[in-house]
mmCIF file of C-alpha atoms in Angstrom:
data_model
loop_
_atom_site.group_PDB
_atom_site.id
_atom_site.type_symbol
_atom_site.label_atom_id
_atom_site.label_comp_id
_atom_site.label_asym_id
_atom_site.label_seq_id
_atom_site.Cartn_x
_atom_site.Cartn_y
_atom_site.Cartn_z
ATOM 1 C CA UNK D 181 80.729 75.305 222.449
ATOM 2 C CA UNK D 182 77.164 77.480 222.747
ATOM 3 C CA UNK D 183 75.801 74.278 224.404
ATOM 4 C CA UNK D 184 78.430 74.314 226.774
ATOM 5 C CA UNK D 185 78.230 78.093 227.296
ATOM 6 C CA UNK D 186 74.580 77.428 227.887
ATOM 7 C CA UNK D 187 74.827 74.841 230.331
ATOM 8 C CA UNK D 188 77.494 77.083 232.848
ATOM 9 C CA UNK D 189 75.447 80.060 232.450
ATOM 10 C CA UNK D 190 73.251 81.611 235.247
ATOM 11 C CA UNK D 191 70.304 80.423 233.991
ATOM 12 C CA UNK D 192 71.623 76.635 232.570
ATOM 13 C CA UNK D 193 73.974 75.747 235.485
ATOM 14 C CA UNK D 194 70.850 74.529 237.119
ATOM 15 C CA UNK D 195 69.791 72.060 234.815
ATOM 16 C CA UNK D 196 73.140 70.381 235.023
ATOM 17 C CA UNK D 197 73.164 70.783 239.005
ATOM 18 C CA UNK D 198 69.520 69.031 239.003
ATOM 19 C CA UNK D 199 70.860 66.662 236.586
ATOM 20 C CA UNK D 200 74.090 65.694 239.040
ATOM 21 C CA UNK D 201 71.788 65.939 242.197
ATOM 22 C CA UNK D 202 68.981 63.163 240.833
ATOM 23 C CA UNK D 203 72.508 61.022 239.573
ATOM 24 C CA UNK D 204 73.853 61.323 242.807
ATOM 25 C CA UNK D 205 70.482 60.290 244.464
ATOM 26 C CA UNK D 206 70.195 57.291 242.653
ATOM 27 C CA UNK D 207 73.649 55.879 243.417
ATOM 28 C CA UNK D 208 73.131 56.112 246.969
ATOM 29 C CA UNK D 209 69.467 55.351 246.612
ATOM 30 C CA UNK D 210 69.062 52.688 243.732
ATOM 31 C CA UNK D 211 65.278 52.536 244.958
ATOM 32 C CA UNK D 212 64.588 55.918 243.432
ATOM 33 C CA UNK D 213 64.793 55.498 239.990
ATOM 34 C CA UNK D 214 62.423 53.746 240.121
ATOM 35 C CA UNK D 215 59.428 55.085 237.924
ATOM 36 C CA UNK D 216 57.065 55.270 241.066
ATOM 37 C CA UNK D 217 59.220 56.211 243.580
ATOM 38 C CA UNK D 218 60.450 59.039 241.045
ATOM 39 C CA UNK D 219 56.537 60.151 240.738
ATOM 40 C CA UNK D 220 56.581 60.913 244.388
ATOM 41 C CA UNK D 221 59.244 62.755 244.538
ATOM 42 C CA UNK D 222 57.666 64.837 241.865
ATOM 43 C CA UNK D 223 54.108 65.338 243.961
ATOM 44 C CA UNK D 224 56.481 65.998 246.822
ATOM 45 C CA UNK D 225 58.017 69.181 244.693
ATOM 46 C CA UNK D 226 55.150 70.366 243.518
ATOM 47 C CA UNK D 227 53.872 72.589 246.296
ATOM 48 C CA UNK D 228 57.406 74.199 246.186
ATOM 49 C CA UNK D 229 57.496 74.290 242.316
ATOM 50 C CA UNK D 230 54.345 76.190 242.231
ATOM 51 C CA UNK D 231 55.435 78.960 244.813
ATOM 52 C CA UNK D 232 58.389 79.245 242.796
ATOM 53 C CA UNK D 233 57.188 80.055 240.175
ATOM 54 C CA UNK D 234 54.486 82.782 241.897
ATOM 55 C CA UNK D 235 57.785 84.179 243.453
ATOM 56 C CA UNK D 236 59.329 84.362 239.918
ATOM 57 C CA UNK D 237 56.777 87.118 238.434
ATOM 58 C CA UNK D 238 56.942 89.105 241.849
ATOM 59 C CA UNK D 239 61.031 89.076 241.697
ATOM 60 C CA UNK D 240 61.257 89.637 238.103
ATOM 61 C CA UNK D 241 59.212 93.185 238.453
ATOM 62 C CA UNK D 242 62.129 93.722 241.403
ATOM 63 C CA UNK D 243 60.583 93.267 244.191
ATOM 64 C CA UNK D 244 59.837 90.387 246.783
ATOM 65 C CA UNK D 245 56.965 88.145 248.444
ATOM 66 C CA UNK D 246 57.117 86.985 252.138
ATOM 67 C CA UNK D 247 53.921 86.544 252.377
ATOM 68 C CA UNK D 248 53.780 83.122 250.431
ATOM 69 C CA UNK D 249 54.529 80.958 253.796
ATOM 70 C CA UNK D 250 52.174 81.846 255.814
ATOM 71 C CA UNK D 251 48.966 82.976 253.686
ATOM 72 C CA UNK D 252 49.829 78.930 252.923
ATOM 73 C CA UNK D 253 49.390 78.215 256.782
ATOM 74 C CA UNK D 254 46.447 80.928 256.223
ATOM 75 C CA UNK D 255 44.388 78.655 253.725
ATOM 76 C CA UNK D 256 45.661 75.001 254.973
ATOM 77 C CA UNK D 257 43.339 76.239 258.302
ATOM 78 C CA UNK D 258 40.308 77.629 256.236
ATOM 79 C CA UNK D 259 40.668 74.892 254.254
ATOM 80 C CA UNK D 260 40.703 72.241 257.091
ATOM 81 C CA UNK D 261 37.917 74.112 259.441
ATOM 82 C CA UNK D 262 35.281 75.459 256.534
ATOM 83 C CA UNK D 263 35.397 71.975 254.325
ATOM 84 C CA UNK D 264 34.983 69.603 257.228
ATOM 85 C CA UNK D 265 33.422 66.424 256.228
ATOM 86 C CA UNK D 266 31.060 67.931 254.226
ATOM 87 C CA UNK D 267 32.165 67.414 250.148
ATOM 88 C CA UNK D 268 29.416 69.692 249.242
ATOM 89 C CA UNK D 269 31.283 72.048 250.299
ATOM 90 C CA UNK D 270 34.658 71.341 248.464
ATOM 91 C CA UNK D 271 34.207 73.899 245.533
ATOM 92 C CA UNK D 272 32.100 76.593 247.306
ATOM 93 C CA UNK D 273 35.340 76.363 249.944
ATOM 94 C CA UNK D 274 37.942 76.333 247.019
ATOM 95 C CA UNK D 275 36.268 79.556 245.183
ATOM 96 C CA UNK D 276 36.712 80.837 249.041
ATOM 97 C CA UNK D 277 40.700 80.579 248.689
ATOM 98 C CA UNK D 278 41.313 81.687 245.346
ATOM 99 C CA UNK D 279 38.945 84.858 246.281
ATOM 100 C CA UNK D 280 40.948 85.370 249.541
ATOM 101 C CA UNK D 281 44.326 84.672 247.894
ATOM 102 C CA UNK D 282 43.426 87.266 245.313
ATOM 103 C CA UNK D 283 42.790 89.994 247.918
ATOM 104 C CA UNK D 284 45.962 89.352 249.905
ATOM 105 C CA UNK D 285 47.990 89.543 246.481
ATOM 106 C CA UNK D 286 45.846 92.647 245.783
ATOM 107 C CA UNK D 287 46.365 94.186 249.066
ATOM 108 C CA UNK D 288 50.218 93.384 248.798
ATOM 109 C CA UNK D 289 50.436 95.474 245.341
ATOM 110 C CA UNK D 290 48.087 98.291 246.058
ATOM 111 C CA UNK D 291 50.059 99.144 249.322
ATOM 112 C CA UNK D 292 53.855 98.172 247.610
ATOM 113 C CA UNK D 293 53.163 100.722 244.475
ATOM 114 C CA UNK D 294 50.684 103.409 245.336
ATOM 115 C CA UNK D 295 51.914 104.108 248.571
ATOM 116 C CA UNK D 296 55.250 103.362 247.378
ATOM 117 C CA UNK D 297 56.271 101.082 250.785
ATOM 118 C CA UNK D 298 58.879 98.361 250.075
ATOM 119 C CA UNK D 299 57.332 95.517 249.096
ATOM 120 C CA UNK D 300 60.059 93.699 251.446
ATOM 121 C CA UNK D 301 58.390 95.522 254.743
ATOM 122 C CA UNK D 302 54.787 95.118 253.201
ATOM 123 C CA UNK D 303 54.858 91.262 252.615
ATOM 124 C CA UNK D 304 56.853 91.209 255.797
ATOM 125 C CA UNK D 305 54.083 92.679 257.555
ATOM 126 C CA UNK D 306 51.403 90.541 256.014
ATOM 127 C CA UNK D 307 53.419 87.613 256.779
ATOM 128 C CA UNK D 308 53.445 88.267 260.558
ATOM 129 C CA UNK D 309 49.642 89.492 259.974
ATOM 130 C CA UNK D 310 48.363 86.479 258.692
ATOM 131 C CA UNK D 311 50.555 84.107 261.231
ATOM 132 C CA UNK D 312 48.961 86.090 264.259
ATOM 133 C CA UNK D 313 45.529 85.563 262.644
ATOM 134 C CA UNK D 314 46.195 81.700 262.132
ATOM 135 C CA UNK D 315 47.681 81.374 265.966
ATOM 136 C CA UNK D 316 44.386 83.052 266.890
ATOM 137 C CA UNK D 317 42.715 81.222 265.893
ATOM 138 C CA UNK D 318 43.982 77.581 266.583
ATOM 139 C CA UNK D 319 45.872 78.293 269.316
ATOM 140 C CA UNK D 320 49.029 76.919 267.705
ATOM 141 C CA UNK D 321 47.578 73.412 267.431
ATOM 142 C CA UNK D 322 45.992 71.073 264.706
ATOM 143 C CA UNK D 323 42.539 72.029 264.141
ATOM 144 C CA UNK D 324 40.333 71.122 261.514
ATOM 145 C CA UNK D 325 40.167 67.707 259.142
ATOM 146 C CA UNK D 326 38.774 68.342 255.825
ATOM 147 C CA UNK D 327 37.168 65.763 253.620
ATOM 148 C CA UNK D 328 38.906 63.167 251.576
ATOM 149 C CA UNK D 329 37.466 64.613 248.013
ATOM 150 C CA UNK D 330 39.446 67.339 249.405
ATOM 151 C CA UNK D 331 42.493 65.617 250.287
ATOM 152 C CA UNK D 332 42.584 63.785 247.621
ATOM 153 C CA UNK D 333 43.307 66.570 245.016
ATOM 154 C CA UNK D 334 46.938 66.399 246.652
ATOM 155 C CA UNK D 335 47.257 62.992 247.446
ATOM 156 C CA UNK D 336 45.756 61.374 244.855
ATOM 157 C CA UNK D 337 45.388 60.869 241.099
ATOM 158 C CA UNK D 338 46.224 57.815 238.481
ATOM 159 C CA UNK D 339 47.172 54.390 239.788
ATOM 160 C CA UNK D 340 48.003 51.056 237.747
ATOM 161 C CA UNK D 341 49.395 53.104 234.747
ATOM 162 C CA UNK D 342 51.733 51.373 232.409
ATOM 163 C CA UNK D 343 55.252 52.057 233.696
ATOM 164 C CA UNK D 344 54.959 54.903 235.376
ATOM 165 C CA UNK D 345 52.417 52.591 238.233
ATOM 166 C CA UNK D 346 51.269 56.107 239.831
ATOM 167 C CA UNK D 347 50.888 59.772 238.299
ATOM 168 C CA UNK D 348 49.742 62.075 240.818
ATOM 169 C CA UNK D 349 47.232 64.933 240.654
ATOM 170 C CA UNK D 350 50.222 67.378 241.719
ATOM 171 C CA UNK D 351 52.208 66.319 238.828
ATOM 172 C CA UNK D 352 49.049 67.602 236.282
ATOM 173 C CA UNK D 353 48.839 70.494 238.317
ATOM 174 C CA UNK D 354 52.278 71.914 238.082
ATOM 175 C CA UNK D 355 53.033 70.993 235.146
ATOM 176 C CA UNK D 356 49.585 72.662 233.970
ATOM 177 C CA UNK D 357 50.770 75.910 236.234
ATOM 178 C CA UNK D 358 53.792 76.151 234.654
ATOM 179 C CA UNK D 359 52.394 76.204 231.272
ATOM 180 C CA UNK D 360 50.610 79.191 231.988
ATOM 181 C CA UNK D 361 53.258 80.677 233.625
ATOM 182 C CA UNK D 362 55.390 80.260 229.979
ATOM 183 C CA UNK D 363 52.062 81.368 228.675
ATOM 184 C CA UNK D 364 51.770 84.538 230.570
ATOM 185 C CA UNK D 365 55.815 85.748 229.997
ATOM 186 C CA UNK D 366 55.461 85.488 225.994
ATOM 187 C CA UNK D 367 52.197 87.973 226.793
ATOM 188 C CA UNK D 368 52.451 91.447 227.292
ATOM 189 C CA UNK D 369 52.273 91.333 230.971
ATOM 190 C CA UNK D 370 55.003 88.748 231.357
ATOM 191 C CA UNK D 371 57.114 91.145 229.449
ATOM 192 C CA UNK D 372 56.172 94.270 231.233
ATOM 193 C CA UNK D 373 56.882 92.636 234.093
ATOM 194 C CA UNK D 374 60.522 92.562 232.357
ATOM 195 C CA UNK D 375 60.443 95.990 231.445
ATOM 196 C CA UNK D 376 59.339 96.917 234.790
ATOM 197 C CA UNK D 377 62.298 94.782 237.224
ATOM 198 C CA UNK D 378 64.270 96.687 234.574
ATOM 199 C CA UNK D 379 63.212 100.220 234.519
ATOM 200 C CA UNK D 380 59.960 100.958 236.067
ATOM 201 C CA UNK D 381 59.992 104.616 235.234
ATOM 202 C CA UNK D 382 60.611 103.869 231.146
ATOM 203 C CA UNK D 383 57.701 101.903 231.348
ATOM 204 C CA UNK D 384 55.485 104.645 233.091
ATOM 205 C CA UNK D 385 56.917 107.102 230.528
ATOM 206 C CA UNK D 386 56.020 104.498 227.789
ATOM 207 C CA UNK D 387 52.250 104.917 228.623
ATOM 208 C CA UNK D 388 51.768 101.554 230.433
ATOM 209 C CA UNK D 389 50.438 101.320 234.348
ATOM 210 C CA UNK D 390 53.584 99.703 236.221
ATOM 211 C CA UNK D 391 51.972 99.712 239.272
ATOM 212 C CA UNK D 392 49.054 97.692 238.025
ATOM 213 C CA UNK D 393 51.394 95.602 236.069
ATOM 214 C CA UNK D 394 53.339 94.720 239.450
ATOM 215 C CA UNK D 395 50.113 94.287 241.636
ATOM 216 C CA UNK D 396 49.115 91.775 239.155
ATOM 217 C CA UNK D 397 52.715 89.780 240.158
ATOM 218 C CA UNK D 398 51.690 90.071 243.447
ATOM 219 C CA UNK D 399 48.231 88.337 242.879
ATOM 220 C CA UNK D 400 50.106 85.469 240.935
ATOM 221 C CA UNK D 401 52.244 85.095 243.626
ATOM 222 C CA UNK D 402 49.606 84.878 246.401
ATOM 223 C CA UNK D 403 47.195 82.547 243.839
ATOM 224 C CA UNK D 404 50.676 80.011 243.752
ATOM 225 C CA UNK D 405 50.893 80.052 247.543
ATOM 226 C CA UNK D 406 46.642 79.182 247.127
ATOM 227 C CA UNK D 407 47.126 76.039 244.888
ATOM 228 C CA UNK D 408 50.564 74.874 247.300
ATOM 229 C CA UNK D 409 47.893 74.844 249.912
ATOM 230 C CA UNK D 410 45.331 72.750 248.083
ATOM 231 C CA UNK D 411 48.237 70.078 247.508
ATOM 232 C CA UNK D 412 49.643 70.514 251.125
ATOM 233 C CA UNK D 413 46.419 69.379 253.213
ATOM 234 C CA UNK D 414 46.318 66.328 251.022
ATOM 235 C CA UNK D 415 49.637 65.035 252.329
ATOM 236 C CA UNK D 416 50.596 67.027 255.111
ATOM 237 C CA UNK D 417 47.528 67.999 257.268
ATOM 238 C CA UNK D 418 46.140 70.756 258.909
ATOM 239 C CA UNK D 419 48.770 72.343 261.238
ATOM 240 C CA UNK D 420 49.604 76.007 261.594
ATOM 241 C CA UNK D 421 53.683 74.565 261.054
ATOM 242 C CA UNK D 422 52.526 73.803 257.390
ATOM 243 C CA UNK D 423 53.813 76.372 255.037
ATOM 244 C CA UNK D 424 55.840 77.815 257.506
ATOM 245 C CA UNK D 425 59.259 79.218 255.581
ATOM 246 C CA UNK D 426 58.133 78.309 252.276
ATOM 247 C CA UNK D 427 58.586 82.060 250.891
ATOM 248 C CA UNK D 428 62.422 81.518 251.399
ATOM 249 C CA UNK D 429 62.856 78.142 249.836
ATOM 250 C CA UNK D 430 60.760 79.739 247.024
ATOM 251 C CA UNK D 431 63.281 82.702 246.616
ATOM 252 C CA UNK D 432 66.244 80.265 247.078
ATOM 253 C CA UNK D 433 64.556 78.285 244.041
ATOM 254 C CA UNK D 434 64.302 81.234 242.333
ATOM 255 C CA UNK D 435 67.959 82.811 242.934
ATOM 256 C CA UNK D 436 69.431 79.052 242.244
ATOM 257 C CA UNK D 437 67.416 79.369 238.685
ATOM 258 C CA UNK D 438 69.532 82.257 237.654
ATOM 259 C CA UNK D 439 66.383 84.773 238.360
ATOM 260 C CA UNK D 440 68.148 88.050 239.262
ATOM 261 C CA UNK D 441 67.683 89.328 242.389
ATOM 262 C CA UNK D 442 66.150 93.209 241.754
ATOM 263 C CA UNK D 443 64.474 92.303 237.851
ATOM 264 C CA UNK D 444 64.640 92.739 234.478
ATOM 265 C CA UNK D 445 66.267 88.940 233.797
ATOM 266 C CA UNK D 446 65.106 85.389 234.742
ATOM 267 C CA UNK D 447 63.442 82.204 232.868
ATOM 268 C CA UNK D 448 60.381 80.416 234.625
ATOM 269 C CA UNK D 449 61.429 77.118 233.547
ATOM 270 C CA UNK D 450 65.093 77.656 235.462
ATOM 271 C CA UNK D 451 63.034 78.970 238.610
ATOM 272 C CA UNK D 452 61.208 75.723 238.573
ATOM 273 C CA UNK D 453 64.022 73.917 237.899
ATOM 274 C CA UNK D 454 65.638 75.253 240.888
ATOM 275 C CA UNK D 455 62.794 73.777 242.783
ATOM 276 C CA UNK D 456 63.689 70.618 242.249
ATOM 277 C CA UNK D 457 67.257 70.726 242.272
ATOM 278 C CA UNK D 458 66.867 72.404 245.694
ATOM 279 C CA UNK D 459 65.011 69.445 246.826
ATOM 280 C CA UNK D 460 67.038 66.515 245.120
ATOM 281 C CA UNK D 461 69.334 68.501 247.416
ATOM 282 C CA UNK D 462 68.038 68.302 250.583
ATOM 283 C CA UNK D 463 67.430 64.622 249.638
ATOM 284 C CA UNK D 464 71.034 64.298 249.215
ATOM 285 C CA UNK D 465 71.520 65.600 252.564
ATOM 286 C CA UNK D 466 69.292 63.418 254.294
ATOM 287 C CA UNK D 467 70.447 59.994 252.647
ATOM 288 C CA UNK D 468 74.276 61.230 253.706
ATOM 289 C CA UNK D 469 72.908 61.557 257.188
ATOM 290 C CA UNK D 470 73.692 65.575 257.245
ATOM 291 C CA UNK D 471 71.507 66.989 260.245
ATOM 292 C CA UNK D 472 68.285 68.281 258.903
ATOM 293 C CA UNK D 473 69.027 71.377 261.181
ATOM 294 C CA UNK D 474 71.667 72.552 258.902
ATOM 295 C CA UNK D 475 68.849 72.993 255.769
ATOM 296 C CA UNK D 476 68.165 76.547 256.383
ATOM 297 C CA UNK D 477 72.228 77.260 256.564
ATOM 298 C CA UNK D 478 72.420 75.252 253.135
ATOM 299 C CA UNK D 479 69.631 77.552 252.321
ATOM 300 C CA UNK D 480 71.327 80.615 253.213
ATOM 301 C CA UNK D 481 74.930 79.706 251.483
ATOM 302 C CA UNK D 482 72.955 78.636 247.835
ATOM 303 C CA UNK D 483 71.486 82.208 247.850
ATOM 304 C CA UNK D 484 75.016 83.866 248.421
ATOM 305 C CA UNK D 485 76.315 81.635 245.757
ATOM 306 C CA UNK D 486 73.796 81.717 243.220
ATOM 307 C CA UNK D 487 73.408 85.898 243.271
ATOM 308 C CA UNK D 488 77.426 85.754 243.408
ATOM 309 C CA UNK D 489 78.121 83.266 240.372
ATOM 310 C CA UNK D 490 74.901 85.225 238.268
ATOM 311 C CA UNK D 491 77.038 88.648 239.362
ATOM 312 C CA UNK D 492 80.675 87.302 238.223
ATOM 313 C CA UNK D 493 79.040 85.531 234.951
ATOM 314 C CA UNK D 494 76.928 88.953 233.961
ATOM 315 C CA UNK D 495 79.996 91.328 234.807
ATOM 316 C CA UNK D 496 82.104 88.705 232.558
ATOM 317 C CA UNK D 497 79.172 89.025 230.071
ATOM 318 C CA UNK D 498 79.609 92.561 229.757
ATOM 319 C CA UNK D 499 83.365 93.180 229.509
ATOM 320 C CA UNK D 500 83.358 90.541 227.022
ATOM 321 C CA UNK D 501 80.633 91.996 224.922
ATOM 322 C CA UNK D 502 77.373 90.651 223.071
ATOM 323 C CA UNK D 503 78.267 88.501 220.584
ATOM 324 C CA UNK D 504 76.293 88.946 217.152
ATOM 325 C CA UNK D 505 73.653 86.251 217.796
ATOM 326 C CA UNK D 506 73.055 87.949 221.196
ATOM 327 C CA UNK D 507 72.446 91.270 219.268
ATOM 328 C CA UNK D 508 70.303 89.922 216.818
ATOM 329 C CA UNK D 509 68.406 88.327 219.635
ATOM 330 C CA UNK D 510 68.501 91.803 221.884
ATOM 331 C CA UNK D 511 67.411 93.938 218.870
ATOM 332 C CA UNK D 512 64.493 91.162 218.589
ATOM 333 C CA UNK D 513 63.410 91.598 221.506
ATOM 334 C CA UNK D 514 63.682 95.663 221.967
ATOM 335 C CA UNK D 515 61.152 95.720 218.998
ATOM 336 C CA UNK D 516 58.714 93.284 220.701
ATOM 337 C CA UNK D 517 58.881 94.890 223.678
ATOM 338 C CA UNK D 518 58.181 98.757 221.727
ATOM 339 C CA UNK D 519 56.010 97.142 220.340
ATOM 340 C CA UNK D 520 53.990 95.320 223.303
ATOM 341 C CA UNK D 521 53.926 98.894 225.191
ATOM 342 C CA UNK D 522 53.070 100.413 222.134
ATOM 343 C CA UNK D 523 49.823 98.152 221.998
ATOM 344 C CA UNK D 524 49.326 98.331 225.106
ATOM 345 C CA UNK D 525 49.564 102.323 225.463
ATOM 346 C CA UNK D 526 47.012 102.365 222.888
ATOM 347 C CA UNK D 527 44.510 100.259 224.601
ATOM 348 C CA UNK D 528 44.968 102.125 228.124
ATOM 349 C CA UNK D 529 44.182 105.846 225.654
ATOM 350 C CA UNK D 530 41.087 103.839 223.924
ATOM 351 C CA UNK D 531 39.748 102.732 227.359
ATOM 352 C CA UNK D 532 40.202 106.202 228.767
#
C-alpha cells in the first residue's frame, strides 16, 4: 500500500509516467530497446537533464531561472568562435565558460536578493540581454566551428563495449552531475535552500545569509546551462537557435518531477526524472506523427497539470493528516535542519 502511495504521489507519479512512456516507445518502436539505440537516447537527454537539475536548486529556494536558454546560445558561440581549430585551446576556452557562467549566475543572485527585484524579471532580462549580445554578434547565422577534441566531449565516448556497444561521454557526465547534485541537498546548502523556498525570513532570523544561500542556486543553475552547452556543440553545432527555450522545458521537467512551484519541497532525482519522461514524450509524439508544432502546447498543458495534481495531492495530504511515519520522518528532519543553521550560524559569528 506505501509503495503504491509512493508511486501516485507528486514526486513518484513520474517514475511510473517515464516507466509507461519508454513501454509505449518500444511497442511502436521495437528498434529502441535496443541497448545502443537506448544509449542515445540517453546522450540525447542529457543536456536537458543537466539544466534540470540547475533549475531544481533555483526553484526550490522559490524563485526562477530564464536565463538558462540563452546563456546556452551565449557559450555554444564562444565556444564555437574562441576554440576554433586550435585544441590547445580546448581547456583555456572551457575555464572561459565556467568563469563566465559563474558571473551570469552571480549577477542573477546579487541583483534578485540585494536589490530585492523578482528573480522572474531579472533572468528575464538577462535572457533577452544575452540573446541581443549573441545576435550581435553573429548576425543570426552559424558562425564559428570548434575543434573535434571539443566536439567530441558531447559526441563521443566508449564504443565496442560488451552489450551496451556505445556509452557516451554525456551519459558519465550527468550521471556524475547528478551525484553532486544528491551530494549538495544532504549538505547544508541543499537544505537551506529548503528552508529558504520555505521561509526565507526564518532562515535570516536563524543567523544564516539567505541571500547568499540563493545566489549560490543561481550560480548552479547558470554552471548546468555551461556543461548543456559543452554537450550541445558536440551534436548540434554552433547556431544562435541552439539552446533557444531550454529554460522552459527545464521548468516543465522540474514541475512534472513534483518540484513545487514557489519552494520548500522537491527531490532532484524526480526533476531529472522528469527530464526524461518529458522527452520519451515528445518521442511518443513524433513516432504517432503528432505535429512537432504542438510541443510547446504539450509543454504548456504538463505544467498546468503537474502544479494542479501536486496542489490536489498536498491539499489531500493535509486534510488527511501526517501519518506517524511521516512525523517521525518530519521531526527528523526539523532537528537536522536546527541543527544545520545552528552550525552554520556559528561559523558565519566565528568568521565575523
Amino acid at each position: 500500500m506505501n509503495a503504491l502511495r509512493a508511486l501516485v504521489s507528486p514526486r513518484g507519479a513520474v517514475f511510473l509516467l517515464l516507466v509507461l512512456l519508454l513501454v509505449a516507445v518500444m511497442i511502436l518502436n521495437p528498434s529502441f530497446a535496443e541497448p545502443g539505440q537506448f544509449m542515445r537516447f540517453v546522450q540525447r537527454v542529457a543536456p536537458i537533464a543537466i539544466v534540470a537539475i540547475g533549475q531544481y536548486f533555483v526553484i526550490i529556494a522559490g524563485e526562477f531561472d530564464l536565463s538558462q536558454g540563452s546563456l546556452i546560445t551565449a557559450q555554444v558561440i564562444i565556444a564555437g568562435n574562441l576554440v576554433g581549430q586550435d585544441d590547445s585551446r580546448t581547456v583555456p576556452v572551457l575555464l572561459l565558460m565556467i568563469v563566465f557562467g559563474a558571473f551570469i549566475g552571480l549577477l542573477n543572485g546579487i541583483i534578485t536578493t540585494l536589490l530585492k527585484v523578482p528573480s522572474f524579471i531579472v533572468t528575464l532580462g538577462m535572457m533577452l540581454a544575452l540573446l541581443g549580445a549573441v545576435m550581435w554578434w553573429t548576425g543570426g547565422a552559424a558562425t564559428g566551428n570548434p575543434a573535434d577534441s571539443f566536439r567530441e566531449i558531447g559526441r563521443g565516448g566508449i564504443r565496442d563495449v560488451p552489450f551496451l556497444e556505445f556509452i557516451p561521454w554525456a551519459v558519465f557526465l550527468v550521471i556524475g552531475w547528478l551525484a553532486l547534485g544528491i551530494w549538495i541537498t544532504k549538505r547544508p546548502l541543499g537544505k537551506l535552500l529548503i528552508a529558504v523556498g520555505d521561509n526565507a525570513r526564518a532562515v535570516d532570523y536563524a543567523g544564516a545569509r539567505s541571500a547568499w544561500v540563493t545566489t549560490r542556486a543561481f550560480m548552479i543553475s547558470s554552471l548546468s546551462a555551461t556543461l548543456s552547452a559543452v554537450l550541445l556543440v558536440g551534436y548540434a553545432g554552433v547556431h544562435p537557435s541552439v539552446g533557444r527555450g531550454y529554460e522552459f522545458v527545464a521548468i516543465t521537467a522540474v514541475v512534472l518531477g513534483g518540484v513545487v512551484l514557489g519552494g520548500g519541497r522537491g527531490w532532484i532525482v524526480a526533476a531529472a526524472a522528469g527530464a526524461f519522461a518529458l522527452e520519451a514524450l515528445f518521442m511518443l509524439l513524433n513516432i504517432a506523427g503528432v505535429p512537432s508544432t504542438l510541443r510547446d502546447a504539450v509543454q504548456g498543458i504538463i505544467i498546468i497539470a503537474a502544479v494542479a495534481y501536486s496542489a490536489v495531492a498536498f491539499r489531500a495530504r493535509r486534510k488527511r493528516g501526517p501519518r506517524p511515519s511521516e512525523l517521525i520522518t518530519a521531526g527528523t528532519t526539523t532537528t537536522n535542519t536546527r541543527t544545520t543553521t545552528s552550525t552554520i550560524h556559528t561559523e558565519t559569528r566565528g568568521d565575523q
